CSV table of C-alpha atoms and ligand atoms in Angstrom, one decimal:
chain,number,residue,atom,x,y,z
A,1,MET,CA,136.7,60.8,-105.7
A,2,MET,CA,136.4,63.2,-102.7
A,3,THR,CA,139.1,62.9,-100.1
A,4,ASP,CA,138.3,63.0,-96.5
A,5,PRO,CA,139.4,66.3,-95.1
A,6,ARG,CA,140.0,64.8,-91.7
A,7,VAL,CA,142.6,62.4,-93.1
A,8,THR,CA,146.0,63.8,-92.4
A,9,LEU,CA,149.2,62.7,-93.9
A,10,ALA,CA,151.3,60.6,-91.4
A,11,PRO,CA,154.0,62.7,-89.7
A,12,ALA,CA,157.5,62.8,-91.2
A,13,VAL,CA,159.0,60.3,-88.7
A,14,MET,CA,156.4,57.8,-89.8
A,15,TRP,CA,157.2,58.3,-93.4
A,16,ILE,CA,160.8,57.5,-92.7
A,17,ALA,CA,159.8,54.3,-91.0
A,18,LEU,CA,157.5,53.5,-93.9
A,19,ILE,CA,160.2,53.7,-96.6
A,20,ALA,CA,161.1,50.1,-96.0
A,21,MET,CA,157.5,49.0,-96.4
A,22,PRO,CA,155.7,47.6,-99.4
A,23,THR,CA,154.4,50.1,-102.0
A,24,CYS,CA,150.8,50.0,-100.8
A,25,ALA,CA,151.9,51.3,-97.4
A,26,TYR,CA,152.8,54.7,-99.0
A,27,ALA,CA,149.2,55.4,-99.4
A,28,MET,CA,148.5,55.0,-95.7
A,29,GLN,CA,146.2,57.6,-94.2
A,30,SER,CA,146.1,58.3,-90.6
A,31,LEU,CA,143.4,59.1,-88.1
A,32,GLU,CA,144.0,60.3,-84.6
A,33,VAL,CA,141.8,58.5,-82.1
A,34,LEU,CA,141.2,59.8,-78.5
A,35,HIS,CA,140.1,57.1,-76.0
A,36,TRP,CA,140.7,55.9,-72.5
A,37,TRP,CA,141.8,52.3,-73.1
A,38,THR,CA,145.1,52.3,-71.2
A,39,SER,CA,145.1,49.0,-69.1
A,40,SER,CA,146.7,45.9,-70.6
A,41,GLY,CA,143.4,44.3,-71.7
A,42,GLU,CA,142.2,47.6,-73.1
A,43,GLN,CA,145.4,48.1,-75.0
A,44,GLN,CA,145.2,44.6,-76.4
A,45,SER,CA,141.7,45.3,-77.5
A,46,ALA,CA,142.6,48.6,-79.1
A,47,ALA,CA,145.5,46.7,-80.9
A,48,VAL,CA,142.9,44.5,-82.6
A,49,LEU,CA,141.3,47.7,-84.0
A,50,LYS,CA,144.7,49.1,-85.0
A,51,GLU,CA,145.7,45.9,-86.8
A,52,ARG,CA,142.5,45.6,-88.8
A,53,LEU,CA,142.6,49.3,-89.7
A,54,ALA,CA,146.3,49.0,-90.8
A,55,ASP,CA,145.3,46.0,-93.0
A,56,ARG,CA,143.1,48.5,-94.8
A,57,ASN,CA,145.8,51.2,-95.0
A,58,LEU,CA,144.5,53.3,-92.2
A,59,LEU,CA,146.9,54.2,-89.4
A,60,TRP,CA,145.3,54.7,-86.0
A,61,VAL,CA,147.3,57.4,-84.3
A,62,ASP,CA,146.8,56.7,-80.6
A,63,TYR,CA,145.7,59.5,-78.2
A,64,PRO,CA,145.0,57.5,-75.0
A,65,VAL,CA,144.0,59.4,-71.8
A,66,ARG,CA,144.5,57.4,-68.6
A,67,GLY,CA,141.6,57.0,-66.2
A,68,GLY,CA,138.9,54.3,-65.9
A,69,GLY,CA,135.4,55.3,-66.9
A,70,GLY,CA,136.7,58.0,-69.2
A,71,ASP,CA,136.2,61.2,-67.1
A,72,SER,CA,139.7,62.4,-67.7
A,73,ALA,CA,139.4,61.6,-71.4
A,74,MET,CA,136.3,63.7,-71.7
A,75,ALA,CA,138.0,66.6,-69.9
A,76,VAL,CA,140.9,66.4,-72.3
A,77,LEU,CA,138.6,66.1,-75.3
A,78,LYS,CA,136.8,69.3,-74.3
A,79,ALA,CA,140.0,71.1,-73.9
A,80,ARG,CA,141.1,70.0,-77.4
A,81,VAL,CA,137.9,71.0,-79.0
A,82,ILE,CA,137.9,74.4,-77.3
A,83,ASP,CA,141.5,74.7,-78.6
A,84,ARG,CA,140.1,73.9,-82.1
A,85,SER,CA,142.2,70.8,-82.5
A,86,PRO,CA,139.8,67.9,-82.1
A,87,PRO,CA,141.1,64.5,-82.9
A,88,GLY,CA,139.7,62.7,-86.0
A,89,ALA,CA,137.7,60.3,-83.9
A,90,ALA,CA,137.0,59.8,-80.2
A,91,GLN,CA,135.4,57.4,-77.8
A,92,ILE,CA,132.3,59.2,-76.6
A,93,ILE,CA,129.7,57.1,-75.0
A,94,GLY,CA,126.1,57.5,-73.9
A,95,PRO,CA,123.7,60.5,-74.2
A,96,ASP,CA,126.8,62.7,-74.3
A,97,ILE,CA,126.9,61.7,-78.0
A,98,GLN,CA,123.6,63.7,-78.5
A,99,HIS,CA,125.0,66.7,-76.7
A,100,TRP,CA,128.2,66.8,-78.9
A,101,ALA,CA,126.0,66.3,-82.0
A,102,GLN,CA,123.6,69.0,-81.0
A,103,LEU,CA,126.5,71.4,-80.5
A,104,GLY,CA,127.5,70.7,-84.1
A,105,PHE,CA,130.8,69.1,-83.5
A,106,LEU,CA,130.2,65.6,-84.8
A,107,SER,CA,130.3,64.4,-88.4
A,108,PRO,CA,127.1,62.8,-89.6
A,109,LEU,CA,128.1,59.2,-90.6
A,110,HIS,CA,126.4,58.2,-93.8
A,111,HIS,CA,126.9,54.5,-94.1
A,112,ALA,CA,124.4,51.9,-95.3
A,113,GLN,CA,125.1,49.3,-92.5
A,114,LEU,CA,125.3,51.9,-89.8
A,115,ASP,CA,122.0,53.3,-90.9
A,116,ASP,CA,120.4,49.9,-90.8
A,117,THR,CA,118.6,49.9,-87.5
A,118,SER,CA,117.8,46.2,-87.7
A,119,LEU,CA,121.5,45.4,-87.1
A,120,PHE,CA,121.5,46.8,-83.6
A,121,TYR,CA,119.6,46.5,-80.3
A,122,PRO,CA,117.1,49.3,-79.6
A,123,VAL,CA,119.2,50.9,-76.9
A,124,VAL,CA,122.1,51.0,-79.3
A,125,ASN,CA,120.0,52.7,-82.0
A,126,GLU,CA,118.8,55.3,-79.5
A,127,LEU,CA,122.3,56.2,-78.5
A,128,ILE,CA,123.9,56.5,-82.0
A,129,ARG,CA,121.2,58.5,-83.7
A,130,VAL,CA,120.2,62.2,-83.4
A,131,GLN,CA,117.1,63.2,-85.3
A,132,GLY,CA,117.4,60.3,-87.6
A,133,GLN,CA,121.0,61.0,-88.4
A,134,THR,CA,123.7,58.5,-87.3
A,135,VAL,CA,126.6,60.1,-85.5
A,136,ALA,CA,128.3,57.2,-83.7
A,137,ILE,CA,129.7,53.8,-84.5
A,138,PRO,CA,128.8,51.2,-81.9
A,139,LEU,CA,131.5,48.6,-81.1
A,140,SER,CA,130.6,46.5,-78.1
A,141,ILE,CA,128.5,46.2,-74.9
A,142,HIS,CA,129.8,45.7,-71.4
A,143,ARG,CA,127.9,44.1,-68.5
A,144,ILE,CA,128.8,45.8,-65.3
A,145,ASN,CA,127.0,43.8,-62.6
A,146,TRP,CA,129.6,41.1,-62.2
A,147,MET,CA,131.6,39.6,-59.4
A,148,TRP,CA,135.1,38.3,-60.4
A,149,LEU,CA,136.3,35.6,-58.1
A,150,ASN,CA,139.5,33.6,-57.6
A,151,PRO,CA,138.2,30.0,-57.4
A,152,SER,CA,141.3,28.6,-55.8
A,153,VAL,CA,140.9,30.9,-52.8
A,154,PHE,CA,137.3,29.6,-52.2
A,155,GLU,CA,138.3,26.0,-52.8
A,156,ARG,CA,141.3,26.1,-50.5
A,157,LEU,CA,139.4,27.7,-47.6
A,158,ASP,CA,136.3,25.6,-48.3
A,159,ILE,CA,134.0,28.6,-48.6
A,160,PRO,CA,130.9,28.5,-50.8
A,161,LEU,CA,130.9,30.8,-53.8
A,162,PRO,CA,128.8,33.8,-52.7
A,163,THR,CA,125.4,34.2,-54.3
A,164,THR,CA,124.0,36.6,-51.7
A,165,TRP,CA,125.5,39.6,-50.0
A,166,SER,CA,125.3,37.9,-46.6
A,167,GLN,CA,127.3,34.9,-47.9
A,168,LEU,CA,130.0,37.3,-49.1
A,169,GLU,CA,130.0,39.1,-45.8
A,170,SER,CA,130.1,35.9,-43.7
A,171,SER,CA,133.0,34.6,-45.7
A,172,ALA,CA,135.1,37.6,-44.7
A,173,PRO,CA,136.4,36.5,-41.3
A,174,VAL,CA,137.7,33.2,-42.8
A,175,LEU,CA,139.3,35.1,-45.7
A,176,ARG,CA,140.9,37.6,-43.5
A,177,ALA,CA,142.2,34.9,-41.1
A,178,ALA,CA,144.0,33.5,-44.2
A,179,GLY,CA,145.4,36.9,-45.0
A,180,ILE,CA,143.1,37.4,-48.0
A,181,ILE,CA,141.2,40.7,-48.8
A,182,PRO,CA,137.5,39.8,-49.1
A,183,LEU,CA,136.7,42.5,-51.6
A,184,ALA,CA,139.3,44.3,-53.9
A,185,HIS,CA,138.4,47.9,-54.8
A,186,GLY,CA,139.9,51.2,-55.6
A,187,ASN,CA,138.7,54.4,-53.9
A,188,GLU,CA,138.1,56.5,-57.0
A,189,PRO,CA,134.8,58.4,-57.6
A,190,TRP,CA,133.9,56.4,-60.6
A,191,GLN,CA,134.7,53.1,-58.9
A,192,ASN,CA,132.6,54.0,-55.9
A,193,ALA,CA,129.8,55.2,-58.2
A,194,THR,CA,130.0,51.9,-60.1
A,195,LEU,CA,129.7,49.9,-56.9
A,196,PHE,CA,126.8,52.1,-55.6
A,197,GLU,CA,124.7,51.7,-58.8
A,198,ILE,CA,125.3,48.0,-58.8
A,199,VAL,CA,124.2,47.7,-55.2
A,200,LEU,CA,121.1,49.9,-55.9
A,201,LEU,CA,120.2,47.6,-58.8
A,202,SER,CA,120.7,44.6,-56.6
A,203,GLN,CA,118.5,46.0,-53.8
A,204,ALA,CA,115.7,47.5,-55.9
A,205,GLY,CA,115.7,46.1,-59.4
A,206,ALA,CA,116.0,47.6,-62.9
A,207,SER,CA,112.6,49.2,-63.0
A,208,PHE,CA,113.2,51.1,-59.8
A,209,TYR,CA,116.8,52.0,-60.9
A,210,ARG,CA,115.4,53.7,-64.0
A,211,GLN,CA,112.6,55.4,-62.1
A,212,TYR,CA,115.2,56.7,-59.7
A,213,PHE,CA,118.1,57.8,-61.9
A,214,ILE,CA,116.3,58.6,-65.1
A,215,ASP,CA,112.6,59.5,-64.5
A,216,ARG,CA,113.4,60.8,-61.0
A,217,ASP,CA,109.9,60.1,-59.8
A,218,GLU,CA,109.2,61.7,-56.4
A,219,SER,CA,108.2,58.3,-55.0
A,220,ALA,CA,111.5,56.7,-56.1
A,221,LEU,CA,113.6,59.7,-54.9
A,222,THR,CA,112.3,59.2,-51.3
A,223,ASP,CA,112.2,55.4,-51.4
A,224,PRO,CA,113.9,53.7,-48.4
A,225,SER,CA,115.8,51.3,-50.8
A,226,VAL,CA,118.2,54.1,-51.5
A,227,VAL,CA,119.1,54.3,-47.9
A,228,ALA,CA,119.5,50.6,-47.8
A,229,ALA,CA,121.8,50.8,-50.8
A,230,PHE,CA,124.0,53.3,-49.0
A,231,GLU,CA,124.0,51.0,-46.0
A,232,GLN,CA,125.1,48.1,-48.1
A,233,LEU,CA,127.9,50.2,-49.7
A,234,ARG,CA,129.2,51.0,-46.2
A,235,THR,CA,129.1,47.3,-45.3
A,236,LEU,CA,131.0,46.4,-48.5
A,237,LYS,CA,133.6,48.9,-47.5
A,238,THR,CA,134.3,46.8,-44.3
A,239,LEU,CA,135.3,44.0,-46.7
A,240,MET,CA,138.0,46.0,-48.3
A,241,ASP,CA,141.7,46.6,-47.3
A,242,PRO,CA,143.2,49.8,-46.0
A,243,HIS,CA,145.1,50.5,-49.2
A,244,ILE,CA,142.2,51.3,-51.5
A,245,ASN,CA,143.2,54.9,-52.1
A,246,GLN,CA,144.5,55.6,-55.6
A,247,ARG,CA,144.1,52.0,-56.6
A,248,GLU,CA,143.1,51.7,-60.2
A,249,TRP,CA,140.5,49.0,-61.2
A,250,GLN,CA,143.1,46.8,-62.9
A,251,GLN,CA,145.3,46.8,-59.7
A,252,ALA,CA,142.3,45.5,-57.8
A,253,SER,CA,141.8,42.9,-60.5
A,254,ARG,CA,145.5,41.9,-60.1
A,255,LEU,CA,144.9,41.2,-56.4
A,256,VAL,CA,142.1,38.8,-57.4
A,257,ALA,CA,144.3,37.2,-60.1
A,258,ASP,CA,147.1,36.7,-57.6
A,259,GLY,CA,144.9,35.3,-54.9
A,260,GLU,CA,145.5,38.2,-52.6
A,261,ALA,CA,141.9,39.1,-52.8
A,262,ALA,CA,138.8,36.9,-53.2
A,263,VAL,CA,136.4,39.1,-55.2
A,264,GLN,CA,136.1,42.2,-57.3
A,265,ILE,CA,132.8,43.8,-58.3
A,266,MET,CA,133.3,45.5,-61.6
A,267,GLY,CA,132.3,45.5,-65.3
A,268,ASP,CA,133.6,42.8,-67.7
A,269,TRP,CA,136.5,44.9,-68.9
A,270,VAL,CA,138.1,42.9,-66.0
A,271,LYS,CA,137.7,39.8,-68.2
A,272,GLY,CA,139.6,41.6,-71.0
A,273,GLU,CA,142.3,42.3,-68.4
A,274,PHE,CA,142.4,38.7,-67.2
A,275,SER,CA,142.7,37.5,-70.9
A,276,ALA,CA,145.6,39.8,-71.5
A,277,TRP,CA,147.3,38.3,-68.5
A,278,GLY,CA,146.8,34.8,-70.0
A,279,LEU,CA,144.2,33.7,-67.4
A,280,VAL,CA,141.6,31.1,-68.3
A,281,PRO,CA,138.0,31.7,-67.5
A,282,GLY,CA,136.4,29.0,-65.4
A,283,GLU,CA,139.9,27.9,-64.2
A,284,ASP,CA,141.9,30.9,-63.1
A,285,TYR,CA,138.9,33.1,-62.4
A,286,LEU,CA,135.1,32.9,-62.3
A,287,CYS,CA,132.4,35.4,-63.0
A,288,LEU,CA,129.1,35.4,-61.1
A,289,PRO,CA,126.3,38.0,-61.4
A,290,VAL,CA,126.2,40.3,-58.4
A,291,PRO,CA,123.7,39.0,-55.9
A,292,GLY,CA,120.1,39.6,-57.0
A,293,THR,CA,121.0,40.6,-60.5
A,294,ASN,CA,121.0,37.3,-62.4
A,295,GLU,CA,118.5,38.5,-65.0
A,296,GLN,CA,119.5,42.1,-65.1
A,297,HIS,CA,122.0,43.8,-67.3
A,298,LEU,CA,123.7,47.0,-66.2
A,299,TYR,CA,125.3,48.0,-69.4
A,300,SER,CA,127.8,50.4,-70.9
A,301,ILE,CA,128.2,50.6,-74.7
A,302,ASP,CA,131.4,51.6,-76.3
A,303,THR,CA,131.0,53.9,-79.3
A,304,PHE,CA,133.2,56.1,-81.5
A,305,VAL,CA,132.3,59.5,-83.1
A,306,MET,CA,134.1,61.4,-85.8
A,307,PHE,CA,134.7,65.1,-85.6
A,308,LEU,CA,133.6,67.6,-88.2
A,309,ASP,CA,136.5,69.7,-89.4
A,310,GLU,CA,134.5,71.7,-91.9
A,311,PRO,CA,130.8,71.7,-92.9
A,312,ASN,CA,131.2,69.4,-95.9
A,313,ALA,CA,133.5,66.9,-94.4
A,314,VAL,CA,132.7,63.4,-95.6
A,315,PRO,CA,132.9,60.5,-93.1
A,316,MET,CA,135.7,58.0,-93.4
A,317,PRO,CA,134.2,54.8,-94.8
A,318,THR,CA,137.2,52.6,-93.9
A,319,PHE,CA,136.9,53.4,-90.3
A,320,ILE,CA,133.2,52.6,-90.1
A,321,ASP,CA,133.5,49.5,-92.3
A,322,THR,CA,136.2,48.1,-90.2
A,323,LEU,CA,134.6,48.8,-86.9
A,324,LEU,CA,131.3,47.2,-88.0
A,325,SER,CA,132.8,44.2,-89.7
A,326,PRO,CA,131.6,40.9,-88.1
A,327,ASP,CA,135.2,39.6,-87.7
A,328,LEU,CA,136.3,42.8,-86.0
A,329,GLN,CA,133.3,43.0,-83.7
A,330,ARG,CA,133.8,39.3,-82.7
A,331,ASP,CA,137.6,39.5,-82.2
A,332,PHE,CA,137.4,42.9,-80.4
A,333,SER,CA,134.8,41.6,-78.0
A,334,LEU,CA,136.9,38.5,-77.3
A,335,ALA,CA,139.8,40.7,-76.3
A,336,LYS,CA,137.7,43.3,-74.4
A,337,GLY,CA,135.3,41.0,-72.5
A,338,THR,CA,132.3,42.4,-74.2
A,339,ILE,CA,129.6,41.2,-76.5
A,340,PRO,CA,129.3,42.7,-80.0
A,341,ALA,CA,127.1,45.7,-80.5
A,342,ARG,CA,125.8,44.1,-83.7
A,343,LYS,CA,122.9,41.8,-82.6
A,344,ASP,CA,123.0,39.7,-85.8
A,345,LEU,CA,126.3,38.0,-84.9
A,346,PRO,CA,126.4,34.5,-83.4
A,347,VAL,CA,128.2,34.3,-80.0
A,348,THR,CA,130.1,31.1,-80.4
A,349,ALA,CA,133.5,30.2,-79.2
A,350,VAL,CA,133.2,32.5,-76.2
A,351,ASP,CA,133.4,31.8,-72.5
A,352,ASP,CA,130.5,31.4,-70.1
A,353,CYS,CA,130.7,35.0,-68.9
A,354,SER,CA,130.2,36.5,-72.4
A,355,ARG,CA,127.6,33.9,-73.2
A,356,ALA,CA,125.7,34.8,-70.1
A,357,SER,CA,126.0,38.5,-70.9
A,358,HIS,CA,124.8,38.0,-74.4
A,359,HIS,CA,121.8,35.9,-73.3
A,360,VAL,CA,120.8,38.2,-70.4
A,361,PHE,CA,121.2,41.3,-72.6
A,362,GLY,CA,118.8,39.8,-75.2
A,363,GLN,CA,116.3,38.8,-72.6
A,364,ALA,CA,116.6,41.9,-70.6
A,365,SER,CA,116.0,44.0,-73.7
A,366,GLN,CA,112.6,42.4,-73.9
A,367,SER,CA,111.7,42.2,-70.3
A,368,GLY,CA,112.6,45.6,-69.0
A,369,MET,CA,115.6,44.3,-67.0
A,370,LEU,CA,118.1,46.6,-68.7
A,371,ALA,CA,119.8,49.3,-66.6
A,372,PRO,CA,122.0,51.9,-68.2
A,373,SER,CA,125.1,52.6,-66.2
A,374,ILE,CA,125.1,56.0,-64.5
A,375,ALA,CA,128.8,55.6,-63.6
A,376,HIS,CA,129.6,54.9,-67.2
A,377,SER,CA,127.7,57.8,-68.7
A,378,MET,CA,124.9,55.8,-70.2
A,379,ALA,CA,121.9,57.8,-69.0
A,380,MET,CA,122.7,61.2,-67.6
A,381,SER,CA,124.1,64.6,-68.4
A,382,PRO,CA,127.8,65.0,-67.3
A,383,GLU,CA,126.6,67.5,-64.7
A,384,SER,CA,124.2,65.0,-63.1
A,385,GLU,CA,126.8,62.3,-63.3
A,386,ASP,CA,129.4,64.5,-61.6
A,387,ALA,CA,126.9,65.3,-58.8
A,388,VAL,CA,126.1,61.6,-58.2
A,389,PHE,CA,129.9,60.9,-58.1
A,390,GLU,CA,130.5,63.6,-55.7
A,391,ILE,CA,127.8,62.5,-53.2
A,392,VAL,CA,128.6,58.8,-53.4
A,393,HIS,CA,132.4,59.5,-53.1
A,394,ARG,CA,131.9,61.8,-50.1
A,395,PHE,CA,129.6,59.2,-48.4
A,396,PHE,CA,132.2,56.4,-49.1
A,397,ASN,CA,135.0,58.4,-47.5
A,398,ASP,CA,133.3,60.2,-44.7
A,399,GLU,CA,132.0,57.7,-42.1
A,400,ARG,CA,130.2,60.6,-40.3
A,401,MET,CA,127.8,61.0,-43.3
A,402,THR,CA,124.8,58.8,-42.6
A,403,PRO,CA,123.0,56.7,-45.3
A,404,GLU,CA,119.9,58.8,-44.7
A,405,LEU,CA,121.7,62.0,-45.3
A,406,ALA,CA,123.4,60.7,-48.4
A,407,ALA,CA,120.0,59.5,-49.8
A,408,ILE,CA,118.5,63.0,-49.0
A,409,GLN,CA,121.4,64.8,-50.7
A,410,LEU,CA,121.3,62.5,-53.7
A,411,ALA,CA,117.5,63.0,-54.1
A,412,GLN,CA,117.9,66.8,-53.8
A,413,THR,CA,120.5,66.8,-56.5
A,414,LEU,CA,118.6,64.5,-58.9
A,415,ARG,CA,115.5,66.6,-58.4
A,416,ALA,CA,117.3,69.9,-59.0
A,417,LEU,CA,119.0,68.6,-62.1
A,418,LYS,CA,116.0,66.9,-63.6
B,501,LIG,C1,134.2,51.7,-70.8
B,501,LIG,C2,135.1,50.5,-71.0
B,501,LIG,C3,136.3,50.7,-70.2
B,501,LIG,C4,136.0,50.9,-68.7
B,501,LIG,C5,137.1,51.1,-67.8
B,501,LIG,C6,133.9,52.0,-69.4
B,501,LIG,O1,133.2,53.2,-69.2
B,501,LIG,O2,132.9,51.4,-71.4
B,501,LIG,O3,135.4,50.3,-72.4
B,501,LIG,O4,137.1,49.6,-70.3
B,501,LIG,O5,135.2,52.1,-68.7
B,501,LIG,O6,137.9,52.2,-68.2
């Protein structure tokens, strides 16, 4: 039997710890995995993976890089690859997978289930394959166009749950009078970009969203709805508190959980966080689709790749088998707030938020209502993504920059990088 060259023996310290363990543990192999799951919910989700891999004698050696959205993780990964010390596996998502594969860094993953396109949604198949070769393992799918609400705040103040932007805005004075922040947020480039893309989707719909960000049609680039989205972003900023700088997304979630804020607009990794804190969906928190996006699914898909150490490296079947197993996909999704990447799995025993995400994703895949997240690297090169982040972040922080100017600059950039 060939051994996997990327499987390294566990470090000495670990061997000492393993002396007391049953005989089978001596055979444990290890795999270093770089990822950006560092919040409580993300760590609990990663723990599900670690346990299942350990059950199969594979030790996940953690290489977490802090920073929501994964930009810092990608910078660290690049540095490690340049330094010729790539991890065994890494969380790389979106079309970036194709770039890494084309540069020759990724291990082809020969695996019957992974190669079976009927197991996955079309958008998943597109992301994980390069020229017919599978190079990534899909784990789960996030829906990003969510509002997370603290129901007790709305009940106590007798405010209707917002289903439109104007309802959210008009509840602000009552919330503020009660000392509650209407909208919890963190002023980080990726959080601002996430909010902007959600707002654009809400204002203009999924088809326009794709024309604008992906096709970059001239008519879309100059469409007034982009100005309107920047205006709406500025209005949303008025619903936030003065302490948004350097606030991570999970700190914003904490404000909602504690009733210090009413709403957070963010992907359903927030649900994973709430679960890790022991909160119950439907009681301690609610999810509502962002106004105007009931039938739309702004998605990010979490995938792992494996690095090629040498030309004839064989993939590690245990890693792939485990990540694709129905039990793992289900339990991981329960912890992470996602739906499984495998489309053949029933979504039972989950809460309303995941059930809605599953239903909408299935429908939206047929009806053209899917929108790949720009902020979460689903549809653009890293250069274009950085440029979008830069303009949106500058607009968010510089009140002198008009929505019209932001729209012109964004159009220029998207045109130039097409
Ligand atoms: C990833 C999620 C992660 C979130 C916040 C997204 O890009 O898909 O898995 O929880 O970023 O870091």
